[in-house]
Tab-separated table of C-alpha atoms in Angstrom:
chain	number	residue	atom	x	y	z
A	1095	MET	CA	-0.728	68.055	60.436
A	1096	ALA	CA	0.450	66.775	57.093
A	1097	VAL	CA	3.587	64.775	56.499
A	1098	ASP	CA	6.182	66.714	54.524
A	1099	PHE	CA	7.329	64.886	51.400
A	1100	LEU	CA	10.019	66.386	49.249
A	1101	SER	CA	8.530	64.461	46.267
A	1102	LEU	CA	11.875	63.549	44.810
A	1103	SER	CA	11.858	62.920	41.096
A	1104	ALA	CA	15.339	63.870	39.946
A	1105	SER	CA	18.147	61.342	39.896
A	1106	ASP	CA	20.579	63.814	41.469
A	1107	PRO	CA	20.335	64.218	45.269
A	1108	ILE	CA	20.113	67.601	46.969
A	1109	PRO	CA	23.400	68.717	48.612
A	1110	LEU	CA	23.002	69.793	52.214
A	1111	THR	CA	25.090	72.288	54.151
A	1112	GLU	CA	28.787	71.581	54.667
A	1113	ARG	CA	28.039	70.580	58.276
A	1114	PHE	CA	26.715	67.254	56.996
A	1115	ALA	CA	29.987	66.491	55.202
A	1116	LYS	CA	31.737	66.781	58.549
A	1117	ILE	CA	29.109	64.580	60.211
A	1118	LYS	CA	29.678	61.924	57.569
A	1119	ARG	CA	33.451	62.058	57.985
A	1120	ASN	CA	33.163	61.715	61.756
A	1121	LEU	CA	30.798	58.748	61.492
A	1122	LEU	CA	33.294	56.591	59.604
A	1123	ALA	CA	36.555	57.943	61.036
A	1124	GLY	CA	38.925	55.024	61.583
A	1125	ASN	CA	36.480	52.494	60.136
A	1126	GLU	CA	36.677	53.352	56.458
A	1127	LYS	CA	38.009	49.979	55.237
A	1128	ALA	CA	35.633	48.006	57.472
A	1129	VAL	CA	32.671	50.030	56.199
A	1130	ALA	CA	33.694	49.604	52.558
A	1131	ASP	CA	34.047	45.844	52.970
A	1132	SER	CA	30.720	45.666	54.784
A	1133	PHE	CA	28.978	47.621	52.020
A	1134	TYR	CA	30.130	45.121	49.415
A	1135	ARG	CA	28.869	42.245	51.577
A	1136	LEU	CA	25.586	44.104	51.915
A	1137	LEU	CA	25.166	44.550	48.162
A	1138	SER	CA	25.626	40.817	47.668
A	1139	GLN	CA	22.956	40.006	50.249
A	1140	LEU	CA	20.587	42.615	48.853
A	1141	ARG	CA	20.811	41.097	45.397
A	1142	LYS	CA	19.836	37.657	46.715
A	1143	GLU	CA	17.066	38.897	48.990
A	1144	ALA	CA	15.554	41.179	46.348
A	1145	ASP	CA	15.344	38.152	44.034
A	1146	ARG	CA	13.496	36.170	46.726
A	1147	ILE	CA	11.026	38.974	47.392
A	1148	THR	CA	10.398	39.549	43.699
A	1149	ALA	CA	9.540	35.865	43.295
A	1150	ALA	CA	7.359	35.604	46.428
A	1151	GLY	CA	5.605	38.987	46.252
A	1152	THR	CA	2.730	39.419	48.703
A	1153	ASP	CA	3.414	36.010	50.268
A	1154	THR	CA	6.524	37.539	51.854
A	1155	ILE	CA	4.344	39.397	54.385
A	1156	PRO	CA	3.790	37.285	57.545
A	1157	VAL	CA	0.234	36.797	58.746
A	1158	ILE	CA	-1.178	35.307	61.955
A	1159	ASP	CA	-4.714	34.935	63.254
A	1160	TYR	CA	-5.632	36.603	66.549
A	1161	PHE	CA	-6.745	33.239	67.909
A	1162	ASP	CA	-3.258	31.804	67.273
A	1163	ILE	CA	-1.172	34.354	69.163
A	1164	HIS	CA	-0.790	31.926	72.068
A	1165	HIS	CA	-0.013	28.899	69.862
A	1166	PRO	CA	3.738	28.241	70.458
A	1167	THR	CA	4.563	26.768	67.043
A	1168	LYS	CA	2.659	29.357	65.025
A	1169	VAL	CA	3.994	32.203	67.153
A	1170	ALA	CA	7.599	31.035	66.698
A	1171	ALA	CA	7.249	31.006	62.908
A	1172	PHE	CA	5.477	34.358	62.917
A	1173	ARG	CA	8.105	35.914	65.201
A	1174	ASP	CA	10.965	34.828	62.931
A	1175	ALA	CA	9.194	36.150	59.848
A	1176	LEU	CA	8.190	39.475	61.422
A	1177	GLN	CA	11.685	40.126	62.774
A	1178	LYS	CA	13.113	39.568	59.309
A	1179	ARG	CA	10.426	41.356	57.319
A	1180	GLY	CA	9.468	44.228	59.626
A	1181	VAL	CA	5.809	44.220	58.584
A	1182	ALA	CA	2.930	41.861	59.375
A	1183	ILE	CA	-0.822	41.391	59.668
A	1184	VAL	CA	-2.732	40.073	62.677
A	1185	ARG	CA	-6.138	38.958	61.446
A	1186	LYS	CA	-9.504	39.164	63.234
A	1187	VAL	CA	-8.241	41.190	66.185
A	1188	VAL	CA	-11.795	42.435	66.582
A	1189	PRO	CA	-14.906	40.872	65.011
A	1190	THR	CA	-16.023	42.297	61.670
A	1191	ASN	CA	-19.266	43.687	63.074
A	1192	VAL	CA	-17.387	45.500	65.863
A	1193	ALA	CA	-14.924	47.116	63.437
A	1194	LEU	CA	-17.770	48.196	61.164
A	1195	SER	CA	-19.662	49.644	64.130
A	1196	TRP	CA	-16.586	51.719	65.081
A	1197	LYS	CA	-16.526	53.102	61.568
A	1198	GLU	CA	-20.263	53.877	61.590
A	1199	GLU	CA	-20.057	55.560	65.011
A	1200	THR	CA	-17.215	57.756	63.863
A	1201	GLN	CA	-18.992	58.680	60.629
A	1202	GLU	CA	-22.078	59.654	62.653
A	1203	TYR	CA	-19.861	61.731	64.919
A	1204	LEU	CA	-18.470	63.530	61.853
A	1205	ARG	CA	-21.937	64.111	60.374
A	1206	HIS	CA	-23.456	65.608	63.521
A	1207	ASN	CA	-20.658	68.043	64.258
A	1208	PRO	CA	-18.943	71.011	62.577
A	1209	PRO	CA	-16.865	70.273	59.471
A	1210	THR	CA	-13.599	68.613	60.477
A	1211	LYS	CA	-10.310	69.703	58.973
A	1212	GLY	CA	-8.461	67.089	56.951
A	1213	ILE	CA	-6.470	66.134	53.869
A	1214	PRO	CA	-7.089	67.104	51.136
A	1215	ALA	CA	-8.515	70.374	52.434
A	1216	ARG	CA	-11.226	70.646	49.778
A	1217	ASP	CA	-12.489	67.078	50.269
A	1218	PRO	CA	-11.173	65.570	53.530
A	1219	GLN	CA	-10.467	61.855	53.657
A	1220	LEU	CA	-7.741	61.852	56.324
A	1221	TYR	CA	-9.496	63.621	59.183
A	1222	GLU	CA	-7.856	65.668	61.938
A	1223	LEU	CA	-10.105	63.793	64.339
A	1224	PHE	CA	-8.793	62.173	67.514
A	1225	TRP	CA	-11.627	61.539	69.950
A	1226	GLY	CA	-14.347	59.960	67.831
A	1227	PRO	CA	-16.283	57.128	69.522
A	1228	GLY	CA	-14.759	54.419	67.321
A	1229	GLN	CA	-11.247	55.770	67.821
A	1230	VAL	CA	-11.556	55.894	71.611
A	1231	ARG	CA	-13.076	52.405	71.787
A	1232	ALA	CA	-10.411	50.889	69.538
A	1233	ARG	CA	-7.503	52.287	71.561
A	1234	ALA	CA	-8.952	50.946	74.817
A	1235	ASP	CA	-10.151	47.582	73.474
A	1236	SER	CA	-8.668	44.648	75.387
A	1237	ARG	CA	-8.049	42.651	72.184
A	1238	VAL	CA	-6.167	45.515	70.536
A	1239	LEU	CA	-4.064	46.010	73.677
A	1240	GLU	CA	-3.377	42.266	73.864
A	1241	VAL	CA	-2.117	42.208	70.276
A	1242	GLN	CA	0.013	45.291	70.908
A	1243	ARG	CA	1.679	43.487	73.813
A	1244	PHE	CA	2.125	40.435	71.616
A	1245	VAL	CA	3.893	42.250	68.780
A	1246	MET	CA	5.881	44.551	71.070
A	1247	ASN	CA	7.363	41.502	72.762
A	1248	MET	CA	9.239	40.918	69.506
A	1249	TRP	CA	11.499	43.668	70.885
A	1250	HIS	CA	14.045	43.103	73.644
A	1251	SER	CA	16.738	44.980	75.516
A	1252	ASN	CA	20.325	43.984	76.206
A	1253	ASN	CA	20.452	46.752	78.795
A	1254	GLU	CA	18.939	45.275	81.939
A	1255	THR	CA	18.326	48.719	83.422
A	1256	ALA	CA	16.544	50.203	80.392
A	1257	LEU	CA	13.244	51.741	81.484
A	1258	VAL	CA	10.962	50.363	78.794
A	1259	SER	CA	8.047	47.954	79.099
A	1260	SER	CA	6.264	46.262	76.217
A	1261	ASN	CA	3.891	44.721	78.770
A	1262	HIS	CA	2.171	48.062	79.304
A	1263	PRO	CA	0.970	49.532	75.984
A	1264	VAL	CA	0.067	53.205	76.001
A	1265	ALA	CA	-2.310	54.878	73.573
A	1266	TYR	CA	-1.157	57.315	70.915
A	1267	ALA	CA	-4.068	59.327	69.520
A	1268	ASP	CA	-3.847	59.498	65.745
A	1269	ARG	CA	-6.369	60.060	62.975
A	1270	ILE	CA	-8.909	58.167	60.890
A	1271	ARG	CA	-8.715	57.756	57.123
A	1272	ILE	CA	-11.750	57.134	54.927
A	1273	ARG	CA	-10.188	57.017	51.467
A	1274	ARG	CA	-12.623	57.043	48.575
A	1275	PRO	CA	-12.314	55.145	45.271
A	1276	GLY	CA	-10.260	56.976	42.668
A	1277	ASP	CA	-8.433	59.100	45.228
A	1278	MET	CA	-4.881	60.112	44.334
A	1279	SER	CA	-4.282	62.688	47.090
A	1280	LEU	CA	-3.320	60.246	49.853
A	1281	GLY	CA	-0.851	58.176	47.869
A	1282	SER	CA	2.788	58.259	48.903
A	1283	GLY	CA	6.056	56.895	47.576
A	1284	PRO	CA	8.519	54.730	49.507
A	1285	HIS	CA	9.530	56.429	52.737
A	1286	ILE	CA	10.436	55.973	56.395
A	1287	ASP	CA	8.939	58.083	59.168
A	1288	GLY	CA	10.737	59.266	62.280
A	1289	GLY	CA	12.964	61.943	60.801
A	1290	SER	CA	15.471	61.863	57.967
A	1291	VAL	CA	18.908	63.459	58.477
A	1292	GLU	CA	18.513	62.738	62.194
A	1293	ARG	CA	19.578	59.151	61.480
A	1294	TRP	CA	23.113	60.371	60.766
A	1295	GLU	CA	23.276	63.236	63.261
A	1296	PRO	CA	25.040	62.858	66.629
A	1297	ASP	CA	22.203	64.754	68.326
A	1298	GLY	CA	19.563	62.601	66.630
A	1299	TYR	CA	19.751	58.806	66.588
A	1300	GLY	CA	23.442	59.124	67.374
A	1301	ARG	CA	22.602	60.115	70.953
A	1302	ALA	CA	21.502	56.539	71.623
A	1303	GLY	CA	23.958	54.798	69.301
A	1304	THR	CA	21.017	53.218	67.477
A	1305	TYR	CA	22.956	52.448	64.294
A	1306	ALA	CA	26.517	52.349	65.679
A	1307	LYS	CA	27.211	48.798	64.455
A	1308	ILE	CA	26.337	49.792	60.879
A	1309	PHE	CA	28.711	52.778	60.908
A	1310	GLN	CA	31.457	50.535	62.315
A	1311	GLY	CA	31.224	48.178	59.332
A	1312	ARG	CA	29.353	45.465	61.232
A	1313	TRP	CA	25.821	45.728	59.863
A	1314	GLU	CA	25.260	41.988	60.354
A	1315	GLU	CA	25.424	42.618	64.120
A	1316	TYR	CA	22.919	45.471	63.998
A	1317	ASP	CA	19.706	44.469	65.785
A	1318	PRO	CA	16.612	46.412	64.662
A	1319	TRP	CA	14.710	45.052	67.675
A	1320	GLU	CA	16.993	46.378	70.442
A	1321	SER	CA	14.763	48.784	72.377
A	1322	SER	CA	17.328	50.361	74.718
A	1323	THR	CA	19.069	52.131	71.814
A	1324	ARG	CA	15.830	53.900	70.927
A	1325	LEU	CA	15.167	55.542	74.288
A	1326	GLY	CA	17.597	58.447	73.956
A	1327	VAL	CA	16.779	59.224	70.330
A	1328	THR	CA	15.768	62.671	69.102
A	1329	SER	CA	14.030	61.942	65.819
A	1330	ASP	CA	12.832	65.475	65.125
A	1331	LEU	CA	15.560	68.115	65.309
A	1332	TYR	CA	13.854	70.480	62.846
A	1333	ASN	CA	10.219	70.584	63.979
A	1334	GLY	CA	9.132	68.681	60.883
A	1335	ALA	CA	5.505	67.998	60.095
A	1336	GLY	CA	4.387	64.451	60.752
A	1337	SER	CA	6.822	63.848	63.608
A	1338	CYS	CA	5.845	61.559	66.471
A	1339	SER	CA	6.782	62.411	70.058
A	1340	MET	CA	6.258	58.864	71.324
A	1341	PHE	CA	8.529	55.894	70.813
A	1342	ARG	CA	6.455	53.621	68.582
A	1343	MET	CA	7.626	50.031	68.485
A	1344	PHE	CA	5.227	49.607	65.599
A	1345	GLN	CA	3.360	51.938	63.364
A	1346	GLY	CA	0.037	50.466	62.442
A	1347	TRP	CA	-3.525	50.709	61.350
A	1348	LEU	CA	-6.675	48.797	62.155
A	1349	SER	CA	-8.777	48.147	59.093
A	1350	LEU	CA	-12.424	49.238	59.160
A	1351	SER	CA	-13.265	47.956	55.689
A	1352	SER	CA	-12.335	45.355	53.098
A	1353	ILE	CA	-9.139	46.556	51.377
A	1354	ALA	CA	-7.516	44.704	48.503
A	1355	PRO	CA	-4.004	45.349	47.161
A	1356	GLY	CA	-4.042	48.447	44.971
A	1357	CYS	CA	-7.223	49.727	46.576
A	1358	GLY	CA	-5.875	52.293	49.019
A	1359	SER	CA	-3.685	49.845	50.906
A	1360	LEU	CA	-0.080	49.626	52.108
A	1361	ARG	CA	3.044	48.555	50.251
A	1362	ALA	CA	6.273	47.648	52.039
A	1363	CYS	CA	9.843	46.586	51.347
A	1364	PRO	CA	10.131	43.497	53.582
A	1365	MET	CA	13.871	43.240	54.257
A	1366	LEU	CA	14.230	45.329	57.395
A	1367	GLN	CA	17.869	44.917	58.418
A	1368	LEU	CA	19.174	45.128	54.857
A	1369	THR	CA	17.223	48.245	53.867
A	1370	THR	CA	18.255	50.043	57.061
A	1371	ALA	CA	21.940	49.250	56.558
A	1372	TYR	CA	21.790	50.234	52.887
A	1373	LEU	CA	19.961	53.505	53.544
A	1374	LEU	CA	22.553	54.538	56.133
A	1375	LEU	CA	25.628	53.554	54.108
A	1376	ARG	CA	24.427	54.737	50.699
A	1377	PRO	CA	25.563	58.398	51.242
A	1378	PHE	CA	29.174	57.263	51.584
A	1379	PHE	CA	29.385	55.548	48.184
A	1380	SER	CA	29.066	56.520	44.539
A	1381	PRO	CA	29.290	54.618	41.233
A	1382	ARG	CA	32.348	54.799	38.994
A	1383	PHE	CA	30.075	54.476	35.953
A	1384	LYS	CA	26.507	55.800	36.144
A	1385	SER	CA	25.035	53.337	33.665
A	1386	GLY	CA	25.717	50.054	31.989
A	1387	PRO	CA	25.092	46.360	32.649
A	1388	HIS	CA	27.367	46.312	35.696
A	1389	PHE	CA	26.006	49.479	37.296
A	1390	LEU	CA	24.824	47.676	40.466
A	1391	HIS	CA	27.827	45.396	40.822
A	1392	GLU	CA	30.034	45.858	43.876
A	1393	ASP	CA	33.086	46.632	41.754
A	1394	ASN	CA	31.360	49.737	40.393
A	1395	TRP	CA	30.897	51.403	43.800
A	1396	ASN	CA	33.587	53.305	45.667
A	1397	LEU	CA	33.738	54.811	49.120
A	1398	HIS	CA	34.066	58.608	49.119
A	1399	VAL	CA	37.537	59.310	50.489
A	1400	HIS	CA	36.517	62.926	51.077
A	1401	ALA	CA	32.889	62.870	52.155
A	1402	ASN	CA	30.470	65.306	50.535
A	1403	SER	CA	27.304	66.726	52.101
A	1404	VAL	CA	24.838	64.550	50.192
A	1405	ILE	CA	22.430	62.269	52.057
A	1406	GLN	CA	20.178	60.678	49.462
A	1407	GLY	CA	16.472	61.324	50.074
A	1408	ALA	CA	17.022	63.271	53.286
A	1409	VAL	CA	16.315	66.951	53.901
A	1410	PRO	CA	15.951	68.582	57.344
A	1411	GLY	CA	12.327	68.849	58.405
A	1412	CYS	CA	11.099	66.219	55.915
A	1413	ILE	CA	10.639	62.483	56.162
A	1414	GLN	CA	13.145	60.066	54.647
A	1415	GLU	CA	12.246	59.298	51.040
A	1416	LEU	CA	13.631	56.503	48.907
A	1417	THR	CA	13.629	56.188	45.123
A	1418	ASP	CA	14.975	53.811	42.495
A	1419	ALA	CA	17.278	56.544	41.249
A	1420	LEU	CA	18.788	57.380	44.637
A	1421	HIS	CA	18.726	53.887	46.161
A	1422	PRO	CA	19.149	51.618	43.141
A	1423	HIS	CA	20.266	48.440	44.909
A	1424	LEU	CA	16.943	48.183	46.762
A	1425	ARG	CA	15.160	47.638	43.428
A	1426	LEU	CA	12.085	49.287	44.887
A	1427	ASN	CA	10.065	48.827	41.712
A	1428	GLN	CA	10.214	45.094	42.477
A	1429	THR	CA	10.623	44.845	46.255
A	1430	MET	CA	7.840	47.229	47.349
A	1431	VAL	CA	5.207	44.519	47.628
A	1432	PRO	CA	1.532	45.050	48.461
A	1433	ILE	CA	0.304	43.610	51.736
A	1434	PRO	CA	-2.365	40.903	51.392
A	1435	HIS	CA	-6.076	41.683	51.366
A	1436	VAL	CA	-7.308	42.841	54.775
A	1437	GLY	CA	-10.802	42.875	56.210
A	1438	PRO	CA	-12.537	44.857	58.961
A	1439	GLY	CA	-10.845	44.091	62.281
A	1440	ASP	CA	-7.433	43.118	60.816
A	1441	TYR	CA	-4.441	44.918	62.321
A	1442	VAL	CA	-1.455	45.875	60.116
A	1443	VAL	CA	1.829	46.710	61.867
A	1444	TRP	CA	5.278	47.738	60.667
A	1445	HIS	CA	8.616	48.527	62.305
A	1446	PRO	CA	9.415	52.276	62.575
A	1447	ASP	CA	12.378	51.805	60.198
A	1448	ALA	CA	10.404	49.822	57.617
A	1449	VAL	CA	10.243	51.286	54.107
A	1450	HIS	CA	6.574	51.658	53.230
A	1451	ALA	CA	4.217	53.497	50.890
A	1452	ALA	CA	0.511	54.051	50.280
A	1453	ASP	CA	-1.106	53.062	46.987
A	1454	ALA	CA	-0.747	55.969	44.575
A	1455	VAL	CA	-4.332	55.503	43.364
A	1456	HIS	CA	-7.264	53.843	45.101
A	1457	LYS	CA	-8.411	51.539	42.300
A	1458	GLY	CA	-11.221	49.862	44.223
A	1459	PHE	CA	-14.968	50.445	44.327
A	1460	ALA	CA	-15.536	51.051	48.054
A	1461	ASP	CA	-13.838	53.238	50.651
A	1462	ALA	CA	-10.595	52.085	52.266
A	1463	SER	CA	-11.043	53.047	55.904
A	1464	VAL	CA	-8.479	52.627	58.673
A	1465	LEU	CA	-7.798	53.824	62.193
A	1466	TYR	CA	-4.142	54.704	62.750
A	1467	VAL	CA	-3.248	52.803	65.926
A	1468	PRO	CA	0.492	52.439	66.624
A	1469	ALA	CA	1.850	50.132	69.333
A	1470	CYS	CA	3.748	52.153	71.945
A	1471	PRO	CA	5.510	50.790	75.050
A	1472	LEU	CA	5.609	52.474	78.415
A	1473	THR	CA	8.734	54.632	78.794
A	1474	GLN	CA	9.481	57.834	80.689
A	1475	THR	CA	9.214	59.899	77.496
A	1476	ASN	CA	5.988	58.189	76.481
A	1477	ALA	CA	4.526	58.813	79.938
A	1478	LEU	CA	5.370	62.518	79.638
A	1479	TYR	CA	3.601	62.693	76.280
A	1480	LEU	CA	0.692	60.674	77.663
A	1481	ALA	CA	0.163	63.316	80.354
A	1482	ARG	CA	-0.194	65.999	77.657
A	1483	GLN	CA	-2.401	63.769	75.539
A	1484	ARG	CA	-4.672	63.008	78.495
A	1485	LYS	CA	-5.266	66.726	78.982
A	1486	ALA	CA	-6.126	67.078	75.287
A	1487	PHE	CA	-8.574	64.180	75.574
A	1488	LEU	CA	-10.313	65.623	78.619
A	1489	LEU	CA	-10.614	69.063	77.011
A	1490	GLY	CA	-11.401	67.895	73.475
A	1491	HIS	CA	-8.278	69.495	72.004
A	1492	PRO	CA	-6.252	68.012	69.114
A	1493	ALA	CA	-3.648	65.465	70.190
A	1494	PRO	CA	-0.368	67.231	71.137
A	1495	ASP	CA	1.537	66.178	68.002
A	1496	PHE	CA	-1.284	67.638	65.894
A	1497	GLU	CA	-1.913	70.964	67.576
A	1498	GLY	CA	-2.267	72.624	64.177
A	1499	GLY	CA	-5.272	70.401	63.507
A	1500	GLY	CA	-8.017	73.009	63.753
A	1501	ARG	CA	-10.336	73.912	66.618
A	1502	GLY	CA	-10.427	70.467	68.087
A	1503	GLU	CA	-13.530	68.661	69.314
A	1504	ARG	CA	-14.313	70.471	72.537
A	1505	ASP	CA	-17.802	71.453	71.355
A	1506	TYR	CA	-18.596	68.226	69.504
A	1507	LEU	CA	-21.783	66.379	70.394
A	1508	GLY	CA	-21.210	62.791	71.498
A	1509	ARG	CA	-17.524	63.230	72.316
A	1510	PRO	CA	-16.448	60.286	74.512
A	1511	GLY	CA	-15.260	60.809	78.060
A	1512	VAL	CA	-13.555	58.812	80.809
A	1513	GLN	CA	-16.579	56.563	81.363
A	1514	ASP	CA	-16.563	55.601	77.689
A	1515	VAL	CA	-12.920	54.525	77.971
A	1516	ASN	CA	-13.812	52.477	81.037
A	1517	ASP	CA	-16.778	50.873	79.261
A	1518	ALA	CA	-14.591	49.984	76.275
A	1519	GLY	CA	-11.520	48.647	78.044
A	1520	GLY	CA	-11.923	48.650	81.811
A	1521	GLU	CA	-8.906	49.343	83.990
A	1522	GLU	CA	-6.453	48.295	81.290
A	1523	GLY	CA	-7.993	50.730	78.828
A	1524	LEU	CA	-7.932	53.506	81.408
A	1525	ARG	CA	-4.258	52.910	82.146
A	1526	SER	CA	-3.363	52.984	78.464
A	1527	MET	CA	-4.862	56.484	78.301
A	1528	GLY	CA	-3.165	57.674	81.496
A	1529	LEU	CA	-6.467	57.779	83.366
A	1530	LEU	CA	-5.611	55.251	86.077
A	1531	PRO	CA	-2.280	54.507	87.801
A	1532	TRP	CA	-0.444	51.240	87.204
A	1533	ASP	CA	-0.247	48.743	90.068
A	1534	ASP	CA	3.418	47.854	90.517
A	1535	LYS	CA	2.483	45.143	93.035
A	1536	LYS	CA	1.158	43.046	90.157
A	1537	VAL	CA	4.586	42.873	88.498
A	1538	THR	CA	5.948	39.343	88.860
A	1539	ASN	CA	9.428	37.998	88.214
A	1540	GLY	CA	8.245	35.930	85.248
A	1541	GLY	CA	10.820	34.836	82.673
A	1542	GLY	CA	12.914	37.966	83.077
A	1543	GLY	CA	13.944	37.297	86.672
A	1544	SER	CA	13.851	39.501	89.738
A	1545	SER	CA	16.120	42.153	88.242
A	1546	ALA	CA	13.804	42.716	85.230
A	1547	ALA	CA	10.806	42.851	87.564
A	1548	ALA	CA	12.541	45.458	89.724
A	1549	VAL	CA	13.237	47.625	86.661
A	1550	GLU	CA	9.626	47.319	85.512
A	1551	ARG	CA	8.334	48.257	88.960
A	1552	GLU	CA	10.634	51.309	88.942
A	1553	LEU	CA	9.315	52.326	85.532
A	1554	LEU	CA	5.704	52.024	86.732
A	1555	ARG	CA	6.578	54.071	89.811
A	1556	GLN	CA	8.120	56.817	87.681
A	1557	ALA	CA	5.248	56.776	85.188
A	1558	ASN	CA	2.742	57.078	88.021
A	1559	GLY	CA	4.744	59.991	89.401
A	1560	ILE	CA	4.639	61.735	86.017
A	1561	LEU	CA	0.928	61.156	85.460
A	1562	PHE	CA	-0.299	61.463	89.049
A	1563	PRO	CA	2.186	63.695	90.897
A	1564	ASP	CA	-0.327	64.495	93.648
A	1565	ARG	CA	-0.680	60.812	94.544
A	1566	PHE	CA	2.838	59.470	93.960
A	1567	ASP	CA	5.656	61.502	95.463
A	1568	LEU	CA	9.153	60.149	96.240
A	1569	GLY	CA	7.831	56.683	96.881
A	1570	TYR	CA	5.030	57.833	99.180
A	1571	ARG	CA	1.723	56.685	97.805
A	1572	ARG	CA	-1.782	57.401	98.897
A	1573	LYS	CA	-4.675	55.241	97.760
A	1574	ALA	CA	-5.039	55.722	94.010
A	1575	LYS	CA	-8.354	56.735	92.525
A	1576	ARG	CA	-9.508	57.052	88.953
A	1577	ILE	CA	-9.848	60.501	87.525
């Protein structure tokens, strides 16, 4: 399943139906002055932050070594940087030789089985492959799961009853990319996944009030790391390609090769809160003068008194795209910085609202290979998807979000099974794949207190009921067995 890009090149945005003009009016109703004032404050902060990023470049991206994720001082600095930047690298999550072996195993799996569908169709480099040996091992690996818990704990919830747990990562089966030197087919411009117009729609992100503070003129109070306002979101109202049915706290990939900047790597705009606020408020403002030395200055931008239907870079069914022409204050030509060089076993993660892009051209001399491995918490919705994904795994079908991905792998030689997951990750790996129930008796009060522990136990109970309805029914539990 390919991601739908509109490939915006014109400086004029595409008007949507009149319904979106009404949505825009309703979003700001009663808060027009507060929103206008907040937008001018935002433009001032963007100017300063863009200057900092332009000067620092790649050094803006926070990096931590796997062996330091329990070092209090280093973790505190990393946490602050990641929460501000929205993108980071955890180095040496798995040893180099292990990462390379996962790549080799998966390549062997591809060679000894029928041709696998992928992108581009004539010469696949992003494979519609989900159950290769390296992929299954990586998702279940204890070190990968440990790092997922580590980064997901950057999130928090102000709602004490929110049923979400970053302590219990669940696997999301995605694809493998083996991008060859010179490739131009897998490049992408600045974008954000997880829908486009849905961010403004009351039935999309509005259902959970994810961005309410921004639309009230209080973007400084908006917290990108508040998990409870993500649970009720519908990010795909138009059945768009590339949508994700799980709540991902982080998108991410695990590197299987040495990848330098410009050689098939990732670029990101590392000012998470500011880019989110600007993206959401941009459709409500237009310049008095469309050129000139003061084009970007606050005095040149006015709030639309009568909202139109334009939402820059957003079209139903497509991802959210950003361009210099449509989002000029972001200065994307300067602030989209390349991530540092990564090696086999390094894990790159980014917030679901982070603006990111893939190198337009792979300018290196060796393949740039990655496993797409997002970090997903346990939630009710994620457990429901996990039940469908487990069935696909057991039958060798494409992962549920990619059901258009060809015949699947049901007849592939060497396709991993439950025992392979157990060998790779033990009980923790099995649970992440929905193959073994969680043990709610192991939940302790910890730093969150008895109330947080009670909520987590309830979530585990509900997840077990979703995944193992024959064993967990209305609180009655028989002895759990592995499948």
